[in-house]
Amino acid sequence: MHEYTQDAMTYVRSYGRPDLFITFTCNPKWEEITTVLSGGQTSVHRHDVVARVFRQKLITLMDFIVKLRVFGETRCWMYSVEWQKRGLPHAHILIWLVHKITPDVIDDIISAEIPNVDEDPILHQVVVKNMVHGPCGLINQHSPCMVDGKCTKKYPRQFVQDTVTGTDGYPIYRRRSTHDGGQSFVIKVRNNEVDVDNRWIVPYCPLLSKTFKAHINVECCNSVKSIKYICKYVNKGSDMAVFSLQNPNDEISHYQMARYISSNEAVWRILGFPIHQRYPTVVHLSVHLENGQRVYFNEANARERAVTPPATTLTAFFELCANDPFAKTLLYSQVPSYYTWIPTSKKFQRRKQGKPVEGWPNVYSTDALGRIYSVHPQNFECFYLRLLLVNVYGPISFEHLRTVDGEICSSYREACHKRNLLENDSHWETTLSDSSIGNNPCQIRTLFAIILVSCSPTSPRDLWNKFKDSMTEDILNRERTIRDDATLEYSEEMYNEALIRLEDKCLEIQNKTLIQVGMISPIRSEENVGDIDLRREVTYDVRQLKTFLADKIPLLMPEQKSVYNIVLEAIENQSGGLYFIDAPGGTGKTFLISLILAKVRSDGNRYCSNPFGRRKDSTFCF
């Protein structure tokens, strides 16, 4: 579902906001369903019929919109099918049009009013039966949309004389009162007659409603504010059910989450109907560091895969740019528009159909779009590699991406900096400069560590070189006191000690070394390397660990208890060993390992020959 959402945002990046957001709901009273039911049956007895009919109706609706162009020429579209708790399917549809819908034509496409029964009795009947919300509120406090005494759908809406732009990304549609020419009708709610006017009507397209005789909510997207929410909502996936099993000793199944699948959804999946469809295609493009791609192998081909790993879309792109002059004019994300990815041969091949590209014989363009996988900014070098791929045309290798003005940079980060793709560090310089005036060196190092691991400065080494004296001042003062020499100046050994303390702080904050955040690595002695781990191993509260063991050991399941005893017996006998625990997620592996570690740490002197809870001749890997 996350992939689908990212693909939808690719459409937004290429074509802007979608124009229409349509929700098409199955009508169990469709003639195609009721005519095939046997005596006494309703739609809930024949989910196969409901699924097949809705599938055909959905295909017809998309053809109505895309091929017959009832709203104009369509640029791209996507939909996802979901199911209500009662089992009826509905589809969320996004439509991008070539010619955007302007505010002055919204009333010609979408209505939120009751049709005049004399002018169009068929449409009036469809709207009355399918497009009325509730009524809820004071009229019906038990309506499903009511939460804390308020309607979650914000009904009833206010009367509006003309359609205006809303504040939430949707227009405020025209809803005239009966005094201004609006219509109303009477329905029964809990044995009471209620007068329903335009305030209760769900926005609809008269043409679609009259054609398909169903609940079809049509919304015009007039702002980018709602786009990300819509794209996520369309692809949010199945409902979830949370439940617990009442067995106090079953830690594994004590609390679980599961998908809710109705009978109609089960039938839909059994029949193999698609749940998500879109046009045009979005080709996913990999991004990885050199020799950092995934390689799948077995015992027979391990050596071959290690020597010649299969190509990825990225390495194939480099090869394409080296051999095809037209490809050198493209960005990585533009390649799928002109080339087809062949999974079997792991190569890009020129498209043989589409719109000819002027000036390039045998080159055709299509509507296909490329999407480079996103990379978390904390994965620094890969993140900067992706940034280069987004901006550099026709690279032929990883080294080529790092080359700027004929000079090969030591990192992708440096290459981005030289290409002016990153912001400068002036604001971080100001921050550290202000801190240097009023804070002690330890506080400055802490601030710099937070900037390094959380804010990704462009040139962290330049910042270090500029403020390293301020971060090392306490070490200099200590050495001056020890040596009784007030003329002592900064040395490389002092800077190295400050780097060690800075790295310790980075490891404490986010478990990252200085190399991982773009800094130089300090020189550590063998005893100093493991200081953090060693200190952590001797700072446990033994009393708290023993209380934890007393409470949790009785909760172990028989299989967990067996593993617990085997591992502790190996430690007790000093036999060592390598143990691998393999089980499905949620079956209590972490719980078991926590107990084993708590036991070892609480009895460290008993089990271990050194004060830090480790034996050199034993290996335990989980």
mmCIF file of C-alpha atoms in Angstrom, residues 313-470:
data_model
loop_
_atom_site.group_PDB
_atom_site.id
_atom_site.type_symbol
_atom_site.label_atom_id
_atom_site.label_comp_id
_atom_site.label_asym_id
_atom_site.label_seq_id
_atom_site.Cartn_x
_atom_site.Cartn_y
_atom_site.Cartn_z
ATOM 1 C CA THR A 313 17.978 -0.935 -13.031
ATOM 2 C CA LEU A 314 20.728 1.420 -11.790
ATOM 3 C CA THR A 315 23.697 -0.513 -13.187
ATOM 4 C CA ALA A 316 21.717 -1.125 -16.385
ATOM 5 C CA PHE A 317 21.142 2.640 -16.607
ATOM 6 C CA PHE A 318 24.888 3.260 -16.411
ATOM 7 C CA GLU A 319 25.496 0.722 -19.178
ATOM 8 C CA LEU A 320 22.726 2.258 -21.290
ATOM 9 C CA CYS A 321 24.208 5.757 -20.961
ATOM 10 C CA ALA A 322 27.631 4.449 -21.968
ATOM 11 C CA ASN A 323 26.309 2.870 -25.189
ATOM 12 C CA ASP A 324 23.262 4.932 -26.225
ATOM 13 C CA PRO A 325 23.741 8.641 -27.138
ATOM 14 C CA PHE A 326 20.069 9.465 -26.509
ATOM 15 C CA ALA A 327 20.175 7.987 -22.989
ATOM 16 C CA LYS A 328 22.940 10.456 -22.079
ATOM 17 C CA THR A 329 20.360 13.246 -22.428
ATOM 18 C CA LEU A 330 18.085 11.712 -19.788
ATOM 19 C CA LEU A 331 17.761 11.671 -16.036
ATOM 20 C CA TYR A 332 17.418 8.304 -14.331
ATOM 21 C CA SER A 333 13.694 8.803 -13.665
ATOM 22 C CA GLN A 334 13.042 9.691 -17.349
ATOM 23 C CA VAL A 335 14.374 6.422 -18.781
ATOM 24 C CA PRO A 336 11.120 4.359 -18.481
ATOM 25 C CA SER A 337 9.345 6.835 -20.776
ATOM 26 C CA TYR A 338 11.629 5.831 -23.651
ATOM 27 C CA TYR A 339 12.938 2.390 -22.690
ATOM 28 C CA THR A 340 11.365 -0.849 -21.494
ATOM 29 C CA TRP A 341 12.931 -2.743 -18.584
ATOM 30 C CA ILE A 342 13.360 -6.419 -19.526
ATOM 31 C CA PRO A 343 13.441 -8.440 -16.258
ATOM 32 C CA THR A 344 14.801 -11.591 -17.904
ATOM 33 C CA SER A 345 17.861 -9.990 -19.494
ATOM 34 C CA LYS A 346 18.186 -7.213 -16.859
ATOM 35 C CA LYS A 347 18.533 -4.534 -19.546
ATOM 36 C CA PHE A 348 16.737 -1.480 -20.874
ATOM 37 C CA GLN A 349 15.434 -1.739 -24.434
ATOM 38 C CA ARG A 350 14.157 1.069 -26.639
ATOM 39 C CA ARG A 351 10.387 1.198 -26.923
ATOM 40 C CA LYS A 352 9.025 0.193 -30.306
ATOM 41 C CA GLN A 353 5.728 2.052 -30.033
ATOM 42 C CA GLY A 354 4.671 5.488 -28.921
ATOM 43 C CA LYS A 355 5.192 9.051 -30.025
ATOM 44 C CA PRO A 356 8.338 9.588 -32.154
ATOM 45 C CA VAL A 357 10.968 11.843 -30.577
ATOM 46 C CA GLU A 358 11.951 14.626 -32.917
ATOM 47 C CA GLY A 359 15.576 14.506 -34.008
ATOM 48 C CA TRP A 360 16.162 10.959 -32.745
ATOM 49 C CA PRO A 361 15.269 8.175 -35.196
ATOM 50 C CA ASN A 362 13.800 4.964 -33.732
ATOM 51 C CA VAL A 363 13.202 6.644 -30.360
ATOM 52 C CA TYR A 364 9.610 6.682 -29.056
ATOM 53 C CA SER A 365 8.110 8.180 -25.920
ATOM 54 C CA THR A 366 5.172 6.823 -23.915
ATOM 55 C CA ASP A 367 3.213 7.768 -20.802
ATOM 56 C CA ALA A 368 5.235 5.428 -18.561
ATOM 57 C CA LEU A 369 6.774 7.125 -15.533
ATOM 58 C CA GLY A 370 9.814 6.251 -13.456
ATOM 59 C CA ARG A 371 10.024 6.460 -9.668
ATOM 60 C CA ILE A 372 13.334 6.206 -7.840
ATOM 61 C CA TYR A 373 12.944 4.480 -4.497
ATOM 62 C CA SER A 374 13.139 6.887 -1.590
ATOM 63 C CA VAL A 375 16.132 6.794 0.755
ATOM 64 C CA HIS A 376 16.131 7.902 4.385
ATOM 65 C CA PRO A 377 18.365 10.946 4.976
ATOM 66 C CA GLN A 378 20.109 9.068 7.787
ATOM 67 C CA ASN A 379 21.469 6.659 5.159
ATOM 68 C CA PHE A 380 23.809 9.452 4.184
ATOM 69 C CA GLU A 381 25.838 8.289 1.190
ATOM 70 C CA CYS A 382 22.932 6.473 -0.458
ATOM 71 C CA PHE A 383 20.741 9.531 0.116
ATOM 72 C CA TYR A 384 23.278 11.794 -1.609
ATOM 73 C CA LEU A 385 23.697 9.246 -4.412
ATOM 74 C CA ARG A 386 19.969 9.455 -5.038
ATOM 75 C CA LEU A 387 20.160 13.258 -5.004
ATOM 76 C CA LEU A 388 22.805 13.091 -7.750
ATOM 77 C CA LEU A 389 20.703 10.677 -9.805
ATOM 78 C CA VAL A 390 17.812 13.135 -9.668
ATOM 79 C CA ASN A 391 19.978 15.966 -11.034
ATOM 80 C CA VAL A 392 22.763 14.486 -13.191
ATOM 81 C CA TYR A 393 22.046 13.617 -16.834
ATOM 82 C CA GLY A 394 23.489 10.477 -18.416
ATOM 83 C CA PRO A 395 25.984 9.167 -15.829
ATOM 84 C CA ILE A 396 27.964 6.118 -16.942
ATOM 85 C CA SER A 397 29.223 4.888 -13.559
ATOM 86 C CA PHE A 398 29.241 5.495 -9.823
ATOM 87 C CA GLU A 399 32.587 7.234 -10.238
ATOM 88 C CA HIS A 400 31.137 9.484 -12.923
ATOM 89 C CA LEU A 401 28.491 10.638 -10.446
ATOM 90 C CA ARG A 402 31.233 11.639 -7.999
ATOM 91 C CA THR A 403 33.161 13.528 -10.656
ATOM 92 C CA VAL A 404 32.672 17.317 -10.670
ATOM 93 C CA ASP A 405 34.626 19.555 -13.078
ATOM 94 C CA GLY A 406 37.055 16.731 -13.797
ATOM 95 C CA GLU A 407 37.808 16.062 -10.124
ATOM 96 C CA ILE A 408 36.714 12.809 -8.460
ATOM 97 C CA CYS A 409 35.183 13.550 -5.062
ATOM 98 C CA SER A 410 35.802 11.266 -2.115
ATOM 99 C CA SER A 411 32.082 10.928 -1.375
ATOM 100 C CA TYR A 412 28.683 11.541 -2.935
ATOM 101 C CA ARG A 413 28.059 14.106 -0.242
ATOM 102 C CA GLU A 414 31.067 16.124 -1.388
ATOM 103 C CA ALA A 415 29.899 15.839 -5.003
ATOM 104 C CA CYS A 416 26.474 17.190 -4.031
ATOM 105 C CA HIS A 417 28.127 20.046 -2.180
ATOM 106 C CA LYS A 418 30.283 21.003 -5.184
ATOM 107 C CA ARG A 419 27.254 20.881 -7.470
ATOM 108 C CA ASN A 420 25.449 23.286 -5.109
ATOM 109 C CA LEU A 421 22.700 20.754 -4.469
ATOM 110 C CA LEU A 422 22.883 21.238 -0.702
ATOM 111 C CA GLU A 423 22.140 24.180 1.525
ATOM 112 C CA ASN A 424 25.148 25.897 3.069
ATOM 113 C CA ASP A 425 25.970 25.518 6.750
ATOM 114 C CA SER A 426 25.776 29.188 7.667
ATOM 115 C CA HIS A 427 22.926 28.612 10.128
ATOM 116 C CA TRP A 428 24.887 25.805 11.847
ATOM 117 C CA GLU A 429 27.953 28.052 11.992
ATOM 118 C CA THR A 430 25.832 30.726 13.676
ATOM 119 C CA THR A 431 24.407 28.169 16.124
ATOM 120 C CA LEU A 432 27.826 26.830 17.123
ATOM 121 C CA SER A 433 29.290 30.340 17.254
ATOM 122 C CA ASP A 434 26.596 31.450 19.694
ATOM 123 C CA SER A 435 27.111 28.305 21.754
ATOM 124 C CA SER A 436 30.877 28.874 21.873
ATOM 125 C CA ILE A 437 30.349 32.232 23.588
ATOM 126 C CA GLY A 438 28.250 31.110 26.544
ATOM 127 C CA ASN A 439 28.583 27.298 26.892
ATOM 128 C CA ASN A 440 31.346 25.034 28.137
ATOM 129 C CA PRO A 441 33.172 22.636 25.754
ATOM 130 C CA CYS A 442 31.138 19.605 26.861
ATOM 131 C CA GLN A 443 27.877 21.380 26.002
ATOM 132 C CA ILE A 444 29.286 22.497 22.640
ATOM 133 C CA ARG A 445 30.292 18.909 21.819
ATOM 134 C CA THR A 446 26.816 17.710 22.746
ATOM 135 C CA LEU A 447 25.215 20.326 20.504
ATOM 136 C CA PHE A 448 27.545 19.430 17.635
ATOM 137 C CA ALA A 449 26.757 15.722 18.097
ATOM 138 C CA ILE A 450 23.020 16.450 17.879
ATOM 139 C CA ILE A 451 23.593 18.490 14.703
ATOM 140 C CA LEU A 452 25.649 15.657 13.185
ATOM 141 C CA VAL A 453 23.210 12.810 13.820
ATOM 142 C CA SER A 454 19.935 14.698 13.367
ATOM 143 C CA CYS A 455 20.429 17.612 10.986
ATOM 144 C CA SER A 456 22.822 16.319 8.288
ATOM 145 C CA PRO A 457 25.033 19.403 7.830
ATOM 146 C CA THR A 458 26.579 19.792 4.381
ATOM 147 C CA SER A 459 30.229 20.035 5.471
ATOM 148 C CA PRO A 460 30.613 18.601 8.995
ATOM 149 C CA ARG A 461 34.419 18.501 8.732
ATOM 150 C CA ASP A 462 34.558 22.214 7.960
ATOM 151 C CA LEU A 463 32.405 22.890 11.017
ATOM 152 C CA TRP A 464 34.740 20.760 13.132
ATOM 153 C CA ASN A 465 37.835 22.549 11.870
ATOM 154 C CA LYS A 466 36.237 25.927 12.593
ATOM 155 C CA PHE A 467 35.079 25.146 16.156
ATOM 156 C CA LYS A 468 37.435 22.368 17.280
ATOM 157 C CA ASP A 469 39.312 24.742 19.589
ATOM 158 C CA SER A 470 36.098 25.589 21.433
#
